[in-house]
Coordinates of N, CA and C in Angstrom, one line a residue:
X274 N 88.6 27.2 -16.0 CA 89.0 26.8 -14.7 C 88.1 27.4 -13.6
X275 N 87.8 28.7 -13.8 CA 86.9 29.4 -12.8 C 85.6 28.7 -12.7
X276 N 85.0 28.4 -13.8 CA 83.7 27.7 -13.8 C 83.8 26.4 -13.1
X277 N 84.8 25.6 -13.4 CA 85.0 24.3 -12.8 C 85.1 24.4 -11.3
X278 N 85.8 25.4 -10.8 CA 86.0 25.6 -9.4 C 84.7 26.0 -8.8
X279 N 83.9 26.8 -9.5 CA 82.5 27.2 -9.0 C 81.7 26.0 -8.9
X280 N 81.7 25.1 -9.8 CA 80.9 23.9 -9.8 C 81.3 23.0 -8.6
X281 N 82.6 22.8 -8.4 CA 83.1 22.0 -7.3 C 82.6 22.6 -6.0
X282 N 82.6 23.9 -5.9 CA 82.2 24.5 -4.7 C 80.7 24.3 -4.4
X283 N 79.9 24.2 -5.5 CA 78.5 23.9 -5.4 C 78.2 22.5 -5.2
X284 N 79.2 21.6 -5.2 CA 79.0 20.2 -5.1 C 78.3 19.5 -6.2
X285 N 78.6 20.0 -7.4 CA 77.9 19.5 -8.6 C 79.0 19.1 -9.6
X286 N 80.0 18.3 -9.2 CA 81.1 17.9 -10.0 C 80.8 17.3 -11.4
X287 N 79.8 16.4 -11.5 CA 79.5 15.8 -12.8 C 78.8 16.8 -13.7
X288 N 78.3 17.9 -13.2 CA 77.4 18.7 -14.0 C 78.1 19.4 -15.2
X289 N 79.4 19.8 -15.0 CA 80.1 20.5 -16.0 C 80.2 19.6 -17.2
X290 N 80.6 18.3 -17.0 CA 80.8 17.4 -18.1 C 79.5 17.1 -18.8
X291 N 78.4 17.0 -18.0 CA 77.1 16.8 -18.6 C 76.7 17.9 -19.5
X292 N 76.9 19.1 -19.1 CA 76.4 20.3 -19.9 C 77.4 20.6 -21.0
X293 N 78.7 20.5 -20.8 CA 79.6 20.8 -21.9 C 79.6 19.7 -23.0
X294 N 79.1 18.5 -22.7 CA 79.0 17.5 -23.7 C 77.9 17.8 -24.7
X295 N 77.0 18.8 -24.3 CA 76.0 19.3 -25.2 C 76.4 20.5 -26.0
X296 N 77.7 21.0 -25.7 CA 78.2 22.2 -26.3 C 77.8 23.4 -25.6
X297 N 77.3 23.3 -24.4 CA 76.8 24.5 -23.6 C 78.1 25.2 -23.0
X298 N 78.0 26.5 -23.0 CA 79.1 27.3 -22.4 C 78.8 27.6 -21.0
X299 N 79.7 27.3 -20.1 CA 79.5 27.5 -18.7 C 80.0 28.9 -18.3
X300 N 79.2 29.7 -17.6 CA 79.5 31.1 -17.3 C 79.7 31.3 -15.8
X301 N 79.7 30.3 -14.9 CA 79.9 30.4 -13.5 C 78.6 30.6 -12.8
X302 N 78.6 30.9 -11.5 CA 77.4 31.1 -10.7 C 76.5 32.2 -11.2
X303 N 75.2 32.0 -11.1 CA 74.2 32.9 -11.6 C 73.9 34.0 -10.6
X304 N 74.7 35.0 -10.5 CA 74.6 36.0 -9.5 C 73.7 37.2 -10.0
X305 N 73.2 37.9 -9.0 CA 72.4 39.2 -9.2 C 71.2 39.0 -10.1
X306 N 70.4 38.0 -9.8 CA 69.1 37.9 -10.5 C 68.3 39.2 -10.3
X307 N 68.5 39.9 -9.2 CA 67.7 41.1 -9.0 C 68.0 42.2 -10.0
X308 N 69.0 42.1 -10.8 CA 69.3 43.1 -11.8 C 68.5 42.9 -13.0
X309 N 67.6 41.9 -13.0 CA 66.6 41.6 -14.1 C 65.2 41.6 -13.5
X310 N 64.7 42.8 -13.1 CA 63.4 42.9 -12.5 C 62.3 42.4 -13.3
X311 N 62.4 42.4 -14.7 CA 61.4 41.9 -15.5 C 61.3 40.4 -15.4
X312 N 62.4 39.7 -15.1 CA 62.4 38.3 -14.9 C 61.7 37.9 -13.6
X313 N 61.9 38.7 -12.6 CA 61.2 38.4 -11.3 C 59.7 38.6 -11.5
X314 N 59.3 39.4 -12.4 CA 57.9 39.6 -12.6 C 57.2 38.5 -13.4
X315 N 57.9 38.1 -14.5 CA 57.3 37.1 -15.4 C 57.5 35.7 -15.0
X316 N 58.5 35.4 -14.3 CA 58.8 34.0 -14.0 C 57.9 33.4 -12.9
X317 N 57.2 32.4 -13.1 CA 56.4 31.7 -12.1 C 57.2 31.2 -11.0
X318 N 58.5 30.9 -11.2 CA 59.3 30.5 -10.1 C 59.8 31.6 -9.2
X319 N 60.1 32.8 -9.7 CA 60.7 33.8 -9.0 C 59.7 34.9 -8.5
X320 N 58.5 34.8 -9.0 CA 57.5 36.0 -8.8 C 57.4 36.4 -7.4
X321 N 57.4 35.5 -6.4 CA 57.2 35.9 -5.0 C 58.5 36.0 -4.2
X322 N 59.6 36.0 -4.9 CA 60.9 36.2 -4.3 C 61.3 37.6 -4.2
X323 N 61.8 38.1 -3.1 CA 62.3 39.4 -3.0 C 63.6 39.5 -3.8
X324 N 64.1 40.7 -4.1 CA 65.4 40.8 -4.8 C 66.5 40.1 -4.1
X325 N 66.5 40.2 -2.8 CA 67.6 39.6 -2.0 C 67.5 38.1 -2.0
X326 N 66.3 37.6 -1.9 CA 66.1 36.1 -2.0 C 66.4 35.6 -3.3
X327 N 66.1 36.3 -4.4 CA 66.4 35.9 -5.7 C 67.9 35.8 -5.9
X328 N 68.6 36.8 -5.4 CA 70.1 36.8 -5.5 C 70.7 35.6 -4.8
X329 N 70.1 35.3 -3.6 CA 70.6 34.2 -2.8 C 70.4 32.9 -3.6
X330 N 69.2 32.8 -4.2 CA 68.9 31.6 -5.0 C 69.9 31.5 -6.2
X331 N 70.2 32.6 -6.8 CA 71.1 32.7 -8.0 C 72.5 32.2 -7.7
X332 N 73.0 32.4 -6.4 CA 74.3 31.9 -6.1 C 74.4 30.4 -6.0
X333 N 73.3 29.7 -5.9 CA 73.3 28.3 -5.9 C 73.1 27.7 -7.3
X334 N 73.0 28.5 -8.3 CA 72.7 28.0 -9.7 C 73.9 28.3 -10.6
X335 N 74.0 27.5 -11.6 CA 75.1 27.7 -12.6 C 74.5 28.3 -13.9
X336 N 75.1 29.4 -14.4 CA 74.7 30.1 -15.6 C 75.3 29.5 -16.8
X337 N 74.5 29.2 -17.8 CA 75.1 28.6 -19.0 C 74.5 29.3 -20.2
X338 N 75.2 29.2 -21.4 CA 74.7 29.8 -22.6 C 74.7 28.8 -23.7
X339 N 73.7 28.9 -24.6 CA 73.6 28.0 -25.7 C 73.2 28.7 -27.0
X340 N 73.6 28.1 -28.1 CA 73.3 28.7 -29.4 C 72.1 28.0 -30.1
X341 N 71.5 28.7 -31.1 CA 70.3 28.1 -31.7 C 70.6 26.6 -32.2
X342 N 69.6 25.8 -31.8 CA 69.7 24.4 -32.3 C 70.4 23.5 -31.3
X343 N 71.1 24.0 -30.3 CA 71.7 23.1 -29.3 C 70.8 22.4 -28.4
X344 N 71.1 21.2 -28.1 CA 70.2 20.4 -27.2 C 70.5 20.8 -25.8
X345 N 69.4 21.0 -25.0 CA 69.5 21.4 -23.6 C 69.1 20.2 -22.7
X346 N 68.0 19.5 -23.1 CA 67.6 18.4 -22.3 C 67.1 17.3 -23.3
X347 N 67.5 16.1 -23.0 CA 67.2 15.0 -23.9 C 66.2 14.1 -23.3
X348 N 65.1 13.8 -24.1 CA 64.1 12.9 -23.7 C 64.7 11.5 -23.3
X349 N 64.2 11.0 -22.2 CA 64.6 9.7 -21.8 C 65.8 9.6 -20.9
X350 N 66.6 10.8 -20.8 CA 67.7 10.8 -19.9 C 67.3 10.9 -18.4
X351 N 68.1 10.5 -17.5 CA 67.8 10.7 -16.1 C 68.9 11.6 -15.5
X352 N 68.5 12.7 -14.9 CA 69.4 13.7 -14.4 C 68.8 14.4 -13.2
X353 N 69.6 15.1 -12.4 CA 69.1 15.6 -11.2 C 69.2 17.2 -11.2
X354 N 68.9 17.8 -12.3 CA 69.0 19.2 -12.4 C 67.8 19.8 -13.3
X355 N 67.5 21.0 -13.1 CA 66.5 21.7 -13.8 C 67.1 23.0 -14.4
X356 N 66.4 23.7 -15.2 CA 66.8 25.0 -15.8 C 65.8 26.1 -15.7
X357 N 66.3 27.3 -15.5 CA 65.4 28.5 -15.5 C 65.9 29.3 -16.7
X358 N 65.0 29.6 -17.6 CA 65.3 30.3 -18.8 C 65.4 31.8 -18.5
X359 N 66.6 32.3 -18.7 CA 66.9 33.7 -18.4 C 66.7 34.6 -19.6
X360 N 67.1 34.1 -20.8 CA 67.1 34.9 -22.0 C 66.9 34.0 -23.2
X361 N 66.0 34.4 -24.2 CA 65.8 33.7 -25.4 C 64.6 32.8 -25.4
X362 N 64.5 31.9 -26.4 CA 63.3 31.0 -26.5 C 63.8 29.6 -26.6
X363 N 63.0 28.6 -26.1 CA 63.4 27.2 -26.1 C 62.2 26.4 -26.7
X364 N 62.5 25.4 -27.6 CA 61.5 24.6 -28.2 C 61.5 23.3 -27.4
X365 N 60.2 22.8 -27.1 CA 60.0 21.5 -26.4 C 59.3 20.6 -27.3
X366 N 59.9 19.4 -27.4 CA 59.3 18.4 -28.3 C 59.4 17.0 -27.8
X367 N 58.6 16.1 -28.3 CA 58.6 14.7 -27.9 C 58.5 13.8 -29.1
X368 N 59.3 12.7 -29.0 CA 59.3 11.7 -30.1 C 58.0 11.0 -30.2
X369 N 57.6 10.7 -31.4 CA 56.3 9.9 -31.6 C 56.6 8.5 -31.2
X370 N 55.6 7.8 -30.7 CA 55.7 6.4 -30.2 C 56.2 5.5 -31.4
X371 N 57.2 4.8 -31.1 CA 57.8 3.9 -32.1 C 59.0 4.5 -32.9
X372 N 59.2 5.8 -32.7 CA 60.3 6.4 -33.5 C 61.7 5.9 -33.0
X373 N 62.6 5.8 -33.9 CA 64.0 5.4 -33.5 C 64.7 6.6 -33.0
X374 N 65.1 6.6 -31.7 CA 65.8 7.7 -31.1 C 67.2 8.0 -31.7
X375 N 67.8 7.0 -32.3 CA 69.1 7.1 -32.9 C 69.1 7.9 -34.2
X376 N 67.9 7.9 -34.9 CA 67.9 8.6 -36.2 C 67.7 10.1 -36.1
X377 N 67.1 10.6 -35.0 CA 67.0 12.1 -34.8 C 66.3 12.7 -36.0
X378 N 65.2 12.1 -36.5 CA 64.5 12.6 -37.6 C 63.5 13.7 -37.1
X379 N 63.6 15.0 -37.6 CA 62.7 16.0 -37.2 C 61.2 15.7 -37.4
X380 N 60.9 14.8 -38.4 CA 59.6 14.4 -38.7 C 59.0 13.6 -37.6
X381 N 59.8 13.0 -36.8 CA 59.4 12.1 -35.7 C 59.1 12.9 -34.4
X382 N 59.4 14.2 -34.4 CA 59.2 15.1 -33.2 C 57.9 15.9 -33.3
X383 N 57.2 15.8 -32.2 CA 56.0 16.6 -32.1 C 56.2 17.8 -31.1
X384 N 56.0 19.0 -31.6 CA 56.3 20.2 -30.8 C 55.2 20.3 -29.7
X385 N 55.6 20.4 -28.5 CA 54.7 20.5 -27.3 C 54.6 22.0 -26.9
X386 N 55.6 22.8 -27.0 CA 55.6 24.2 -26.5 C 56.8 24.9 -27.0
X387 N 56.7 26.3 -26.9 CA 57.8 27.2 -27.1 C 57.8 28.0 -25.9
X388 N 59.0 28.0 -25.2 CA 59.1 28.7 -23.9 C 59.9 29.9 -24.0
X389 N 59.5 30.9 -23.2 CA 60.2 32.2 -23.2 C 60.8 32.5 -21.8
X390 N 61.4 33.7 -21.7 CA 62.1 34.0 -20.5 C 61.2 33.8 -19.2
X391 N 61.9 33.2 -18.2 CA 61.2 33.0 -16.9 C 60.6 31.6 -16.8
X392 N 60.6 30.8 -17.9 CA 60.1 29.5 -17.9 C 61.0 28.5 -17.1
X393 N 60.4 27.5 -16.5 CA 61.2 26.5 -15.8 C 61.2 25.2 -16.6
X394 N 62.3 24.6 -16.7 CA 62.4 23.4 -17.6 C 63.0 22.2 -16.8
X395 N 62.4 21.1 -16.7 CA 63.0 19.9 -16.2 C 62.9 19.7 -14.7
X396 N 61.9 20.5 -14.0 CA 61.9 20.4 -12.5 C 61.4 19.1 -12.0
X397 N 60.5 18.4 -12.8 CA 60.0 17.1 -12.4 C 61.1 16.1 -12.2
X398 N 62.0 15.9 -13.2 CA 63.1 15.0 -13.2 C 64.1 15.3 -12.2
X399 N 64.3 16.6 -11.9 CA 65.2 17.0 -10.9 C 64.8 16.5 -9.5
X400 N 63.5 16.5 -9.3 CA 62.9 16.1 -8.0 C 62.9 14.6 -7.8
X401 N 62.4 13.9 -8.9 CA 62.2 12.5 -8.7 C 63.2 11.6 -9.3
X402 N 64.1 12.2 -10.2 CA 65.2 11.4 -10.8 C 64.7 10.5 -11.9
X403 N 63.5 10.6 -12.3 CA 63.0 9.8 -13.4 C 63.4 10.3 -14.8
X404 N 63.3 9.5 -15.8 CA 63.7 10.0 -17.2 C 62.9 11.2 -17.6
X405 N 63.6 12.0 -18.4 CA 62.9 13.2 -19.0 C 61.8 12.8 -19.9
X406 N 60.7 13.6 -19.8 CA 59.5 13.3 -20.6 C 59.7 13.8 -22.0
X407 N 60.4 14.9 -22.2 CA 60.5 15.5 -23.6 C 61.9 16.1 -23.7
X408 N 62.2 16.5 -24.9 CA 63.5 17.1 -25.2 C 63.3 18.6 -25.4
X409 N 64.4 19.4 -25.1 CA 64.4 20.8 -25.3 C 65.6 21.3 -26.1
X410 N 65.3 22.2 -27.0 CA 66.4 22.8 -27.8 C 66.3 24.3 -27.8
X411 N 67.5 25.0 -27.9 CA 67.5 26.4 -28.0 C 67.0 26.8 -29.4
X412 N 66.0 27.7 -29.4 CA 65.5 28.3 -30.7 C 66.3 29.5 -31.1
X413 N 66.9 30.2 -30.1 CA 67.7 31.4 -30.3 C 68.9 31.3 -29.4
X414 N 69.7 32.3 -29.4 CA 70.7 32.4 -28.3 C 70.0 32.5 -27.0
X415 N 70.4 31.6 -26.1 CA 69.7 31.5 -24.8 C 70.7 31.5 -23.7
X416 N 70.3 32.0 -22.5 CA 71.0 31.9 -21.3 C 70.1 31.3 -20.3
X417 N 70.6 30.3 -19.5 CA 69.8 29.6 -18.5 C 70.6 29.5 -17.2
X418 N 69.8 29.3 -16.1 CA 70.4 29.0 -14.8 C 70.0 27.6 -14.5
X419 N 71.0 26.8 -14.1 CA 70.9 25.4 -13.8 C 70.9 25.2 -12.3
X420 N 69.9 24.5 -11.8 CA 69.8 24.2 -10.3 C 69.8 22.7 -10.1
X421 N 70.6 22.2 -9.3 CA 70.7 20.8 -9.0 C 69.9 20.4 -7.7
X422 N 69.6 19.1 -7.6 CA 68.9 18.7 -6.4 C 69.7 18.9 -5.2
X423 N 71.0 18.7 -5.3 CA 71.9 18.8 -4.2 C 71.9 20.3 -3.7
X424 N 71.9 21.2 -4.7 CA 71.9 22.6 -4.3 C 70.6 23.0 -3.6
X425 N 69.5 22.4 -4.0 CA 68.2 22.7 -3.3 C 68.3 22.2 -1.8
X426 N 68.9 21.0 -1.6 CA 69.1 20.5 -0.3 C 70.0 21.4 0.6
X427 N 71.1 22.0 0.0 CA 71.9 22.9 0.8 C 71.2 24.2 1.1
X428 N 70.4 24.6 0.1 CA 69.7 25.9 0.3 C 68.7 25.7 1.5
X429 N 68.0 24.6 1.5 CA 67.1 24.4 2.6 C 67.8 24.3 4.0
X430 N 69.0 23.7 4.0 CA 69.8 23.6 5.2 C 70.3 24.9 5.7
X431 N 70.8 25.7 4.8 CA 71.5 27.0 5.1 C 70.6 28.2 5.2
X432 N 69.5 28.2 4.4 CA 68.6 29.3 4.4 C 67.2 28.7 4.3
X433 N 66.7 28.2 5.4 CA 65.4 27.4 5.4 C 64.2 28.2 4.8
X434 N 64.1 29.5 5.1 CA 63.0 30.3 4.6 C 63.0 30.3 3.1
X435 N 64.2 30.6 2.5 CA 64.3 30.7 1.1 C 64.1 29.3 0.4
X436 N 64.7 28.3 1.1 CA 64.5 26.9 0.6 C 63.1 26.5 0.6
X437 N 62.4 26.8 1.7 CA 60.9 26.4 1.8 C 60.1 27.1 0.7
X438 N 60.4 28.4 0.5 CA 59.7 29.1 -0.6 C 59.9 28.5 -1.9
X439 N 61.2 28.1 -2.2 CA 61.5 27.5 -3.5 C 60.7 26.2 -3.6
X440 N 60.6 25.4 -2.6 CA 59.9 24.1 -2.7 C 58.4 24.3 -2.9
X441 N 57.9 25.4 -2.3 CA 56.5 25.7 -2.5 C 56.2 26.1 -4.0
X442 N 57.1 26.9 -4.5 CA 57.0 27.3 -5.9 C 57.1 26.1 -6.9
X443 N 58.0 25.2 -6.6 CA 58.2 24.0 -7.4 C 56.9 23.2 -7.3
X444 N 56.4 23.0 -6.1 CA 55.1 22.2 -6.0 C 54.0 22.9 -6.7
X445 N 53.9 24.2 -6.7 CA 52.8 24.9 -7.4 C 53.0 24.7 -8.9
X446 N 54.2 24.7 -9.4 CA 54.5 24.5 -10.9 C 54.1 23.1 -11.3
X447 N 54.4 22.1 -10.4 CA 54.1 20.7 -10.8 C 52.5 20.5 -10.7
X448 N 51.9 21.2 -9.8 CA 50.4 21.1 -9.7 C 49.8 21.7 -10.9
X449 N 50.3 22.8 -11.4 CA 49.7 23.5 -12.5 C 49.9 22.6 -13.8
X450 N 51.1 22.0 -13.9 CA 51.3 21.1 -15.1 C 50.4 19.9 -15.0
X451 N 50.1 19.4 -13.8 CA 49.2 18.3 -13.7 C 47.8 18.7 -14.1
X452 N 47.4 19.9 -13.7 CA 46.0 20.4 -14.0 C 45.9 20.6 -15.5
X453 N 47.0 21.1 -16.2 CA 46.9 21.3 -17.6 C 46.8 20.0 -18.4
X454 N 47.6 19.0 -17.9 CA 47.6 17.7 -18.5 C 46.2 17.0 -18.4
X455 N 45.7 17.2 -17.2 CA 44.3 16.6 -16.9 C 43.3 17.2 -17.8
X456 N 43.4 18.6 -18.0 CA 42.4 19.3 -18.8 C 42.5 18.8 -20.3
X457 N 43.8 18.7 -20.7 CA 43.9 18.2 -22.1 C 43.4 16.8 -22.3
X458 N 43.6 15.9 -21.3 CA 43.1 14.6 -21.4 C 41.6 14.5 -21.4
X459 N 40.9 15.4 -20.6 CA 39.5 15.4 -20.6 C 39.0 15.9 -22.0
X460 N 39.6 16.8 -22.6 CA 39.2 17.3 -23.9 C 39.3 16.2 -25.0
X461 N 40.4 15.4 -24.9 CA 40.6 14.3 -25.9 C 39.5 13.3 -25.7
X462 N 39.2 12.9 -24.4 CA 38.2 11.9 -24.1 C 36.8 12.4 -24.5
X463 N 36.5 13.7 -24.4 CA 35.2 14.2 -24.8 C 35.1 14.3 -26.3
X464 N 36.2 14.5 -27.0 CA 36.2 14.6 -28.5 C 36.0 13.2 -29.1
X465 N 36.5 12.2 -28.5 CA 36.4 10.8 -29.1 C 35.0 10.3 -29.3
X466 N 34.1 10.4 -28.3 CA 32.7 10.0 -28.6 C 32.0 10.8 -29.8
X467 N 32.3 12.1 -29.8 CA 31.7 12.9 -30.9 C 32.2 12.4 -32.3
X468 N 33.5 12.2 -32.3 CA 34.1 11.7 -33.6 C 33.6 10.3 -34.0
X469 N 33.4 9.5 -33.0 CA 32.9 8.1 -33.2 C 31.4 8.2 -33.8
X470 N 30.7 9.2 -33.3 CA 29.3 9.3 -33.7 C 29.2 9.8 -35.1
X471 N 30.2 10.6 -35.6 CA 30.2 11.1 -36.9 C 30.6 10.0 -37.9
X472 N 31.5 9.2 -37.5 CA 32.1 8.1 -38.4 C 31.3 6.9 -38.4
X473 N 30.5 6.6 -37.4 CA 29.7 5.4 -37.2 C 28.5 5.5 -38.2
X474 N 28.4 4.6 -39.2 CA 27.2 4.7 -40.1 C 25.9 4.1 -39.5
X475 N 26.0 3.5 -38.3 CA 24.9 2.9 -37.6 C 24.6 1.6 -38.2
X476 N 23.5 0.9 -37.6 CA 23.2 -0.5 -38.0 C 22.7 -0.5 -39.5
X477 N 23.2 -1.5 -40.2 CA 22.8 -1.7 -41.6 C 21.3 -2.2 -41.6
X478 N 20.6 -1.6 -42.6 CA 19.2 -2.0 -42.8 C 19.1 -3.2 -43.7
X479 N 18.2 -4.1 -43.3 CA 18.1 -5.4 -44.1 C 17.4 -5.1 -45.4

């Protein structure tokens, strides 16, 4: 009941049903982020926040807990929230093209990354509302802080300086992901001509 009341106060009424449907445990507002100074150092989202600003941001977020193997984010879903990994490790994977999403065959999943404390998950879909690019599962016991788009809007309205800093950090995260994706694409395109040259036997001699 306390968690539900906290969610209502944060204006994220549908969020509890969305998260509990995945088996996640709701722990209430994510208070006192400053009590985890190592998190403020390693997290690309929190690194430039003062302890007081981090605590203020935490009051707008919902803390949840998951067990190993539990689904956190599902590829293809559309939702308006993101996650900050507070504790544990998370697996990120994507279905191969043409795979049946109903079968949930592990052989159809390509691992993209393993994330550790301080990582941000799902910020792009939170901002634009588009379907999730990949799925995320808990690899260990994990704790996460969930931030909704509505909470970001309220933070900007009530605490403009902190809200602006948050938006800048999110923009930087998205820019870095775009750079990484572009770099990987360039490597793939550069590798293809070399592979073609190796496999091409050249013109046949008469």
